[in-house]
Amino acid sequence: MKKFIYFIITMMFLSAMPEIVFAQSNDPFEQQTLKARDNTTKREKKINRKKNAEQEVKEEPATPKAEPKQKSAQAPASELTISNPCDEWLDVEFVSLIGSKSSQLVKLTIKFTNHDVNKHMYVGGHFLAYDCEGNEHARSWSSTDYNALTDIPIKTTIDVPEKINPAKTQIMPVMKFDIGDCKIEMRNVPINWK
């Protein structure tokens, strides 16, 4: 394992070094060229680092993961997944999906982090969810604007429209909403009924 890690570090070091290319022509300006330093942007470097980290994780032996407290209490058949098409600059995390048994209403709490330049971002637009019985919970609502500073996490809550039967629904099979221009989709979201 140590040899593999040293090999990866060596390859990363060698790929960061400028390459010397010798031209085959008689032109004195083309005889020896030093390739310019890496012209990749910060965003491309982050994507490359993320891909390298994912490859290292895939190659390590799988270890059992400790599940969050909510998941073990609910024991959903499938694992929570988050689809984020903007994951190179936007992180989205599930915090909780709390349901009230008396009012049969549910609130989704998420945390998002902007890794791009400071900007105003909204959470809102069109919300769509389906419960275990196949009932649609959809609405368009006015967006909530946030001053999303670079690398600062922001927590927000979204009210799920319409009542949900707590006796029949322990997970929400799908929930979709917007963060800025990104369409986020969560699947198999466990509900913590209180």
Backbone as a ProteinNet text record, in pm:
[ID]
protein_1_A
[PRIMARY]
MKKFIYFIITMMFLSAMPEIVFAQSNDPFEQQTLKARDNTTKREKKINRKKNAEQEVKEEPATPKAEPKQKSAQAPASELTISNPCDEWLDVEFVSLIGSKSSQLVKLTIKFTNHDVNKHMYVGGHFLAYDCEGNEHARSWSSTDYNALTDIPIKTTIDVPEKINPAKTQIMPVMKFDIGDCKIEMRNVPINWK
[TERTIARY]
82.9	0	87.3	198.8	287.9	350.8	387.2	446.9	348.6	223	120.2	104.1	102.1	89.1	211.1	332	452.4	447.1	396.4	384.3	290	173.6	76.9	139.8	209.2	272.6	378.9	458.1	561.5	500	391.8	326.1	268.7	210.7	155.8	269	384.6	498	551.1	565.2	617.2	521.2	391.8	296.5	293	335.2	336.2	461.1	566.1	690.8	673.8	734.7	726.3	800.3	747.4	809.5	902.7	1014	1105.6	1083.3	1052.1	1024.4	1128.3	1192.4	1291.4	1228.3	1236.9	1177.3	1270.8	1215.8	1292.1	1325.1	1290	1312.4	1445.6	1483.7	1605.8	1582.5	1460	1427	1482.5	1570.6	1632	1529.8	1415.8	1314.8	1238.6	1242.1	1169	1259.7	1391	1481.8	1462.9	1437.9	1413.5	1303.3	1200.5	1086.9	1058	1036	997.5	847.7	777.8	633	594.9	498.6	456.4	400.5	404.9	351.2	207.5	161.3	27.1	-75.1	-148.1	-243.9	-384.4	-398.8	-532.3	-581.3	-710.4	-770.9	-785.8	-819.7	-840.1	-951.9	-1056.5	-1170	-1127.7	-1046.3	-999.2	-908.6	-823	-736.6	-819.4	-926.8	-1011.3	-1079.4	-1127.6	-1191.5	-1091.6	-968	-865.2	-830.7	-819.4	-791.4	-904.3	-1028.5	-1143.9	-1146.2	-1114.5	-1110	-1000.3	-882.4	-772.1	-809.9	-876.1	-917.8	-1019.9	-1114.6	-1214.3	-1148.1	-1046	-977.2	-904.7	-842.6	-773.2	-871.8	-989.5	-1090	-1141.1	-1161.6	-1211	-1111.2	-982.3	-880.7	-854.1	-892.4	-873.7	-978.2	-946.5	-1046	-1165.5	-1282.8	-1405.9	-1415.4	-1448.3	-1469.5	-1613.7	-1674.9	-1814	-1824	-1921.8	-1940.6	-2042.7	-2014.7	-2110.9	-2222.9	-2345.8	-2458.5	-2501	-2556	-2604	-2714.3	-2733.5	-2828.4	-2969.6	-3010.1	-3143.7	-3164.3	-3065.1	-3080.5	-3097.2	-3017.9	-3027.6	-3161.5	-3217.7	-3346.3	-3458.6	-3448.9	-3553.2	-3532.5	-3406.4	-3368.9	-3431.1	-3406.4	-3461.4	-3395.8	-3470	-3419.8	-3305.4	-3308.7	-3205.3	-3133.7	-3015.3	-2934.2	-2969.8	-2959.4	-2982.9	-2880	-2925.8	-2835.8	-2874	-2771.6	-2793.1	-2731.5	-2813.3	-2765.5	-2745.5	-2621.1	-2584.8	-2502.7	-2561.6	-2487.1	-2379.8	-2378.3	-2282	-2180.2	-2148.5	-2064.7	-1921.3	-1876.1	-1739.9	-1727.9	-1839.6	-1832.4	-1938.7	-2029.9	-2137.2	-2149.4	-2136.3	-2159.2	-2297.3	-2371.6	-2504.7	-2507.1	-2548	-2553.6	-2694.3	-2738.1	-2864.1	-2840.7	-2925.3	-2915.5	-3025.7	-3152.7	-3262.4	-3390	-3480.4	-3617.1	-3705.2	-3757.5	-3832.7	-3981.8	-4056.7	-4201.1	-4272.5	-4383.3	-4466.8	-4585.2	-4596.2	-4704.9	-4840.9	-4847	-4976	-5024.4	-4936.4	-4979	-4958.8	-4882.2	-4849.5	-4775.1	-4700	-4619.7	-4472.1	-4394.3	-4253.9	-4169.1	-4049.4	-3954.2	-3819.8	-3766.9	-3635.9	-3532.4	-3424.3	-3314.3	-3190.4	-3128	-3006.4	-2899.9	-2776.8	-2665.7	-2593.6	-2568.2	-2494.9	-2375.4	-2270.6	-2147.7	-2107	-2089.1	-2044.9	-1892.1	-1828.7	-1682.6	-1635.6	-1728.3	-1696.3	-1679.2	-1675.8	-1663.8	-1789.2	-1778.3	-1893.4	-2005.9	-2129.2	-2242.8	-2372.4	-2475.3	-2608.8	-2666.5	-2715.5	-2776	-2912.3	-3003.1	-3135.2	-3160	-3239.8	-3290.5	-3439.8	-3489.8	-3631.7	-3662.6	-3758.4	-3801.3	-3913	-3892.1	-3994.9	-3950.4	-4036.4	-4010.4	-4100.7	-4044.2	-4121.8	-4078.1	-4175	-4144.5	-4256.9	-4221.2	-4319.7	-4302.4	-4416.8	-4408.7	-4421.7	-4418	-4421.9	-4552.7	-4659	-4788.1	-4802	-4701.4	-4706.6	-4771.7	-4802.1	-4863.2	-4758.1	-4795.9	-4704.9	-4719.1	-4605.7	-4601	-4520.8	-4590.4	-4521.5	-4574.4	-4483.6	-4523.8	-4409.7	-4447	-4347.8	-4357.3	-4246.1	-4249.3	-4143.3	-4161.4	-4062	-3931.7	-3826.7	-3696.7	-3647.4	-3562.3	-3495	-3352.3	-3312.6	-3178.7	-3078.8	-2958.2	-2849.3	-2725.7	-2649.5	-2520.5	-2419.6	-2396.7	-2313.8	-2166.8	-2098.4	-1955.9	-1878.5	-1763	-1682	-1648	-1675.8	-1642.6	-1708.7	-1821.2	-1895.5	-2026.2	-2048.5	-2172.7	-2294.1	-2406.1	-2532.4	-2638.8	-2710.6	-2817.1	-2951	-3039.9	-3171.8	-3275.7	-3402.3	-3512.9	-3617.9	-3669.9	-3774	-3894.2	-4011.8	-4135.1	-4189.9	-4218.4	-4278.5	-4428.2	-4483.2	-4625.2	-4715.2	-4831.6	-4936.1	-4897.4	-5000.1	-4980.8	-4931.3	-4854.2	-4799.9	-4840.6	-4887.5	-4932.4	-4811.2	-4789.9	-4672.7	-4675.8	-4793.3	-4802.3	-4755.2	-4767.6	-4735.6	-4606.8	-4551.8	-4434.6	-4319.5	-4216.3	-4095.8	-3980.2	-3988.2	-3888.5	-3961.6	-3894.4	-3943.1	-3858.5	-3918.8	-3841.7	-3766.9	-3825.4	-3756.7	-3799.1	-3701.1	-3724.6	-3635.3	-3694.5	-3618.4	-3641.6	-3534.3	-3542.2	-3423.2	-3425.3	-3319.3	-3234.1	-3103.9	-3011.2	-2941.2	-2976.1	-2925.8	-2975.1	-2884.2	-2920.5	-2909.5	-2875.8	-2855.6	-2983	-3018	-3135.1	-3087.1	-3116.7	-3071.8	-3180.9	-3140.4	-3235.4	-3184.2	-3272.2	-3240	-3332.7	-3277.5	-3358.1	-3343.7	-3452.6	-3457.6	-3422.6	-3491.3	-3465.4	-3545.6	-3478.4	-3550	-3620	-3742.1	-3819.5	-3806.8	-3773	-3767.5	-3897.3	-3994.7	-4125.3	-4115.5	-4170	-4171.2	-4310.6
-118.8	0	125.2	121.2	236.9	263.2	155.3	172.6	237.8	197.7	256.1	406	443.9	584.9	663.7	607.6	675.8	690.7	588	594	707.7	719.8	826.1	962.8	978.8	1108.2	1141.4	1041.4	1064.1	1105.4	1038.6	1072	1213.2	1251.2	1387.2	1489	1458.7	1549.7	1564.8	1452	1456.4	1526.9	1510.6	1575.9	1726.7	1771.8	1914.5	1983.6	1905.9	1964.4	2004.2	2115.1	2153.4	2051.9	2028.5	1934.3	2009.8	1944.7	2002.5	1927.6	2003.1	1943.5	1994.2	1903.7	1941.2	1933.2	2040.6	2045.7	1980.3	1932.2	1863.4	1956.4	2083.1	2171.2	2246	2318.9	2397.7	2540	2575.7	2709.3	2727.3	2828.4	2844.4	2872	2931.3	2959.6	2833.9	2731.2	2609.3	2497.4	2520.2	2411.6	2363.8	2453.1	2409.8	2496.4	2433.3	2506.7	2453.4	2544.7	2505.8	2527.8	2421.7	2431.6	2524.1	2611.4	2706.4	2630.4	2695.6	2632.5	2591.6	2504.7	2449.1	2561	2561.7	2667.8	2633.5	2531.7	2496	2597.3	2615.7	2709.2	2642.5	2722.1	2668.8	2565.3	2591.9	2501.2	2366.3	2368.1	2244.5	2167.8	2240.2	2174.3	2105.6	2172.3	2113.7	1988.1	1991.9	1875.2	1760.6	1789.8	1685.9	1626.8	1712.7	1663.1	1572.7	1613	1535.5	1399.3	1396.5	1270	1180.1	1236.8	1157.2	1100.2	1179.8	1132.4	1020.4	1033.2	928.4	799.2	809.2	690.3	621	698.7	640.4	571	632.8	573.4	442.1	438.3	317.9	202.9	232.1	128.4	76.6	149.3	102.7	-2.7	-96.8	-197.7	-132.8	-185.2	-128.2	-158.9	-55.3	-72.2	-35.9	-101.5	-67.4	76.1	147.9	288.2	295.9	385.9	410	495.4	448.3	523	630	741.6	846.8	794.4	863.9	823.5	808.7	903.4	898.8	773.8	737.4	623.3	494	474.4	350.8	342	455.5	454.6	421.4	468.7	447.4	317.2	276.7	157	153.2	255.5	252	141.6	89.6	-20.5	26.8	151.1	203	319.7	347.6	454.2	589.3	694.1	829.8	866.2	921	969	1111.2	1189.9	1328.2	1344.7	1387.5	1414.3	1565.2	1605	1746.3	1769	1827.2	1848.5	1956.5	2032.2	2141.3	2108.3	1980.4	1941.3	1991.2	2045.2	2098.4	2232	2301.3	2428.5	2441.7	2344.2	2351.7	2218.9	2223.2	2104.7	2115.3	2005.1	2000.5	1882.7	1909.3	1804.8	1796.4	1674.8	1651.1	1668.6	1748	1766.1	1685.2	1710.9	1636.7	1652.9	1558.4	1567.2	1533.8	1638	1623.5	1632.6	1533.6	1533.2	1545.2	1616.1	1629	1531.9	1435.7	1337.6	1404.5	1507.3	1570	1653.1	1730.9	1814	1744.8	1634.7	1557.2	1641.2	1741	1825.3	1792.4	1814.1	1775.5	1893.8	1908.5	2014.4	1951.6	1989.5	1943.3	2048.8	2008.3	2098.7	2049.3	2140.1	2108	2210.9	2178.4	2272.3	2273.7	2393.8	2403.1	2496	2468.7	2547.7	2585.1	2714.8	2767.3	2771	2700.5	2701.2	2792.5	2861.8	2955.4	3094.4	3198.6	3334.7	3371.1	3471.8	3518.1	3555.7	3514.7	3548.7	3533.8	3596.3	3579.1	3452.9	3363.4	3239	3225.3	3164.3	3142	2992.4	2962.2	2827.2	2840.1	2777.3	2791.5	2750	2819.2	2783	2682.8	2565.7	2461.5	2345.6	2306.4	2192.9	2078.6	1958	1840.2	1723.3	1651.3	1532.5	1431.7	1304.4	1196	1117	1082.7	1000.4	853.4	764	619.4	573.3	649.2	613.5	664.8	736.9	789.6	926	988.8	1122.2	1227.3	1320.3	1427.5	1545.3	1600.9	1719.8	1823.2	1914.6	2010.4	2150.1	2246	2385.9	2471.3	2586.5	2688.1	2792.1	2836	2935.5	3040.9	3152.8	3258.3	3212.9	3244.2	3196.4	3274.8	3210	3273.5	3302.1	3428.9	3467.1	3459.4	3415.1	3407.5	3470.7	3541.3	3593.3	3481.5	3399.3	3279.5	3315.3	3332.4	3362	3233.8	3247.7	3131.9	3046.2	2916.3	2814.1	2832.6	2904.2	2921.6	2843.4	2741.9	2663.4	2744.8	2722.1	2790	2683.2	2692.9	2597.7	2663.3	2587.1	2639.1	2529.2	2570.2	2477	2498.3	2387.7	2390.8	2315.3	2378.8	2313.2	2228.8	2101.9	2013.3	2043.5	2076	2110.5	1988.2	2010	1909.9	1810.2	1747.6	1653.4	1518.8	1451.7	1319.3	1226.7	1107	1011.2	949.1	975.9	922.4	770.5	709.9	564.7	490.4	552.9	485.5	534	646	703.6	720.8	639.8	650.4	714	710.8	777	851.7	952	1019.3	963.7	890.4	831.3	933.3	1052.1	1153.4	1292.9	1384.2	1526.3	1606.3	1706.4	1788.5	1935.7	2016	2159.3	2226	2360.3	2437.4	2509.6	2512.4	2602.2	2679	2806.8	2883.4	2819.7	2794.5	2731.8	2579.9	2523.8	2379.3	2311.1	2203.9	2124.8	2006.5	2010.2	1909.1	1803.3	1676.8	1567.9	1478.3	1451.2	1360.6	1240.4	1122.1	999.5	923	855.8	773.5	854.5	965.8	1056.5	1009.3	970.9	920.2	1033	1006.7	1104.9	1068.9	1168.6	1152	1209.7	1121	1166.4	1194.9	1308.3	1346.7	1382.4
0	0	0	77.6	83.6	-52.5	-121.8	-254.3	-349.5	-339.4	-426	-397.5	-270.7	-233.3	-282	-264.2	-314.5	-466.5	-534	-679.4	-720.8	-653.5	-683.9	-660.3	-546.5	-515	-618.3	-658.7	-759.6	-892.6	-931.1	-1057.9	-1053.9	-939.4	-926.5	-934.1	-871.5	-874.3	-1016.6	-1085.7	-1222.8	-1318.3	-1295.4	-1384.9	-1361.5	-1242.2	-1213.4	-1269.2	-1300	-1351	-1497.1	-1538.8	-1679.3	-1766.6	-1884.5	-1977	-2071.2	-2109.2	-2206.6	-2337.2	-2440.4	-2570.2	-2668.5	-2738.4	-2837.5	-2975.6	-3046.7	-3180.2	-3281	-3390.6	-3493.3	-3610.2	-3604.4	-3718.9	-3704.6	-3809.1	-3809.4	-3759.2	-3734.2	-3687	-3545.3	-3520.7	-3387.9	-3278.1	-3314	-3211.8	-3170.8	-3252.7	-3222.4	-3172.7	-3161.5	-3126.8	-2983.7	-2894.4	-2756.8	-2698.7	-2652.9	-2597.6	-2458	-2370.1	-2235.4	-2224.3	-2200.4	-2192.5	-2076.2	-2099.3	-1995.4	-1876.1	-1760.4	-1640.1	-1662.3	-1578.8	-1591.7	-1606.8	-1717.9	-1747	-1700.2	-1617.6	-1572	-1469.5	-1468.8	-1374.4	-1238.4	-1137.9	-1003.4	-1004.5	-1082.6	-1090.1	-1147.8	-1256.5	-1317.5	-1221.6	-1147.2	-1049.3	-941.6	-895.7	-793	-845	-969.4	-1029.7	-1038.4	-1081.2	-1091.9	-955.8	-852	-717.7	-669.3	-698.4	-656.3	-725.6	-856.4	-930	-874.7	-845.8	-789.5	-654.1	-571.5	-439	-452.5	-549.4	-570.2	-616.1	-701.5	-748.2	-633.1	-543.6	-429.2	-336.7	-317.2	-229.5	-289.8	-422.1	-487.4	-473.8	-472.8	-469.2	-328.3	-225.6	-88.8	-56.7	32.9	68.7	136.7	106.4	160.6	310	386.7	529.6	559.2	655.6	685.6	735.4	682.2	720.5	833	927	1034	977.2	990.6	936	1035.5	983.5	1072.3	1164.6	1275.6	1377.1	1319.1	1232	1174.6	1090.7	1010.9	921.4	1000.3	1106.1	1181.6	1254.3	1296.1	1363.8	1265.5	1142	1042.9	965.7	949	874.2	735.3	649.7	514.6	433.1	336.7	254.3	164.8	120.8	32.4	98.2	49.6	105.8	43.6	122.3	75.2	-31.7	-143.8	-248.6	-285.9	-321.6	-364.1	-502.4	-598	-732.9	-746.1	-774.2	-782.2	-909.3	-1014.5	-1138.7	-1127.7	-1019.9	-1002.9	-894.1	-875.7	-762.2	-768.7	-883	-887.8	-813.6	-792.6	-718.6	-610.1	-598.1	-499.9	-426.3	-293.5	-210.8	-148.9	-149.7	-89.1	6.9	130.4	233.2	290.6	316.5	384.9	534.4	600.6	745.8	814.1	776.2	837.1	755.6	776.7	724.9	843.9	908.3	1032.9	1002.3	1051.5	1032.9	1165.7	1165.2	1283.9	1269.8	1362.2	1353.9	1373	1457.2	1482.9	1362.9	1301.9	1188.1	1054	1051.9	932.5	828.2	874.3	785.3	804.7	698.5	697.4	653.8	717.2	682.2	648.2	532.9	487.9	523.9	588.5	619.3	545.9	470.3	395.5	427.6	390.9	405	270.1	217.7	91.8	107.9	29.5	35.4	-105.7	-128.4	-257.7	-257.8	-351.7	-362.6	-474.6	-538.1	-645.2	-581.9	-663.3	-611.4	-532.7	-447.1	-369.5	-465.4	-433.2	-518.6	-441.2	-495.1	-439.1	-500.6	-414.5	-461.6	-397.1	-469.2	-413.4	-396.2	-297	-278.3	-297.7	-398.9	-427.9	-568.4	-625.6	-759.2	-750.1	-807.7	-809.4	-720.9	-627.8	-539.8	-582.2	-588.4	-626.7	-540.2	-484.7	-405.3	-424.8	-409.2	-410.6	-281.9	-218.6	-98.7	-137.1	-37.4	-62.5	-125.6	-106.9	-165.6	-308.9	-358.1	-494.8	-505.3	-392	-394	-428	-514.5	-554.3	-458.5	-418.7	-333.7	-411.5	-477.1	-563.9	-538.5	-557.9	-553.8	-605.2	-655.2	-688.8	-579.5	-531	-424.9	-452.5	-389.2	-407.9	-345.3	-411.1	-365.7	-244.8	-166.9	-55.2	-99.8	-99.4	-144.5	-29.4	-64.9	32	-28.9	53.9	11.7	36	-66.7	-53.4	-70.4	41.9	39.7	11.4	-46.6	-84.1	37.3	26.9	126	262.1	267.9	392.7	382.1	467.8	459.7	503.6	435.6	465.7	487.8	599.1	630.5	597.8	535.4	500.4	516.9	534.3	554.1	446	395	291.7	347.2	344	387.7	274	302.7	202.9	201.1	84	78.8	99.4	154.3	175.9	284.6	339.6	450.3	399.8	487.4	458.3	572.3	540.1	639.5	708.8	840	909.2	924.8	924.7	941.2	816.2	699.8	574	509	555.2	488.3	586.7	569.9	651.6	574	441.5	356.8	245.7	191.5	70.7	-43.5	-137.5	-246.2	-330.9	-353.4	-433.7	-389	-387.2	-358.5	-452.9	-520.3	-615.4	-583.5	-591.5	-567.4	-633.9	-638.3	-704	-601.2	-629.1	-558.4	-669.8	-683.2	-797.2	-925.3	-1019.4	-1146.4	-1140.9	-1026.1	-1013.8	-967.9	-1034.2	-998.8	-914.6	-786.2	-691.3	-676.2	-672.6	-652.1	-540.5	-443.6	-333	-342.5	-318.9	-322.8	-191.3	-154.2	-32.5	91.9	109.9	221.4	343.4	453.4	571.2	648	691.4	769.4	918.3	999.3	1143.6	1199.7	1227	1278	1427.1	1467.1	1609	1654.3
[MASK]
++++++++++++++++++++++++++++++++++++++++++++++++++++++++++++++++++++++++++++++++++++++++++++++++++++++++++++++++++++++++++++++++++++++++++++++++++++++++++++++++++++++++++++++++++++++++++++++++++

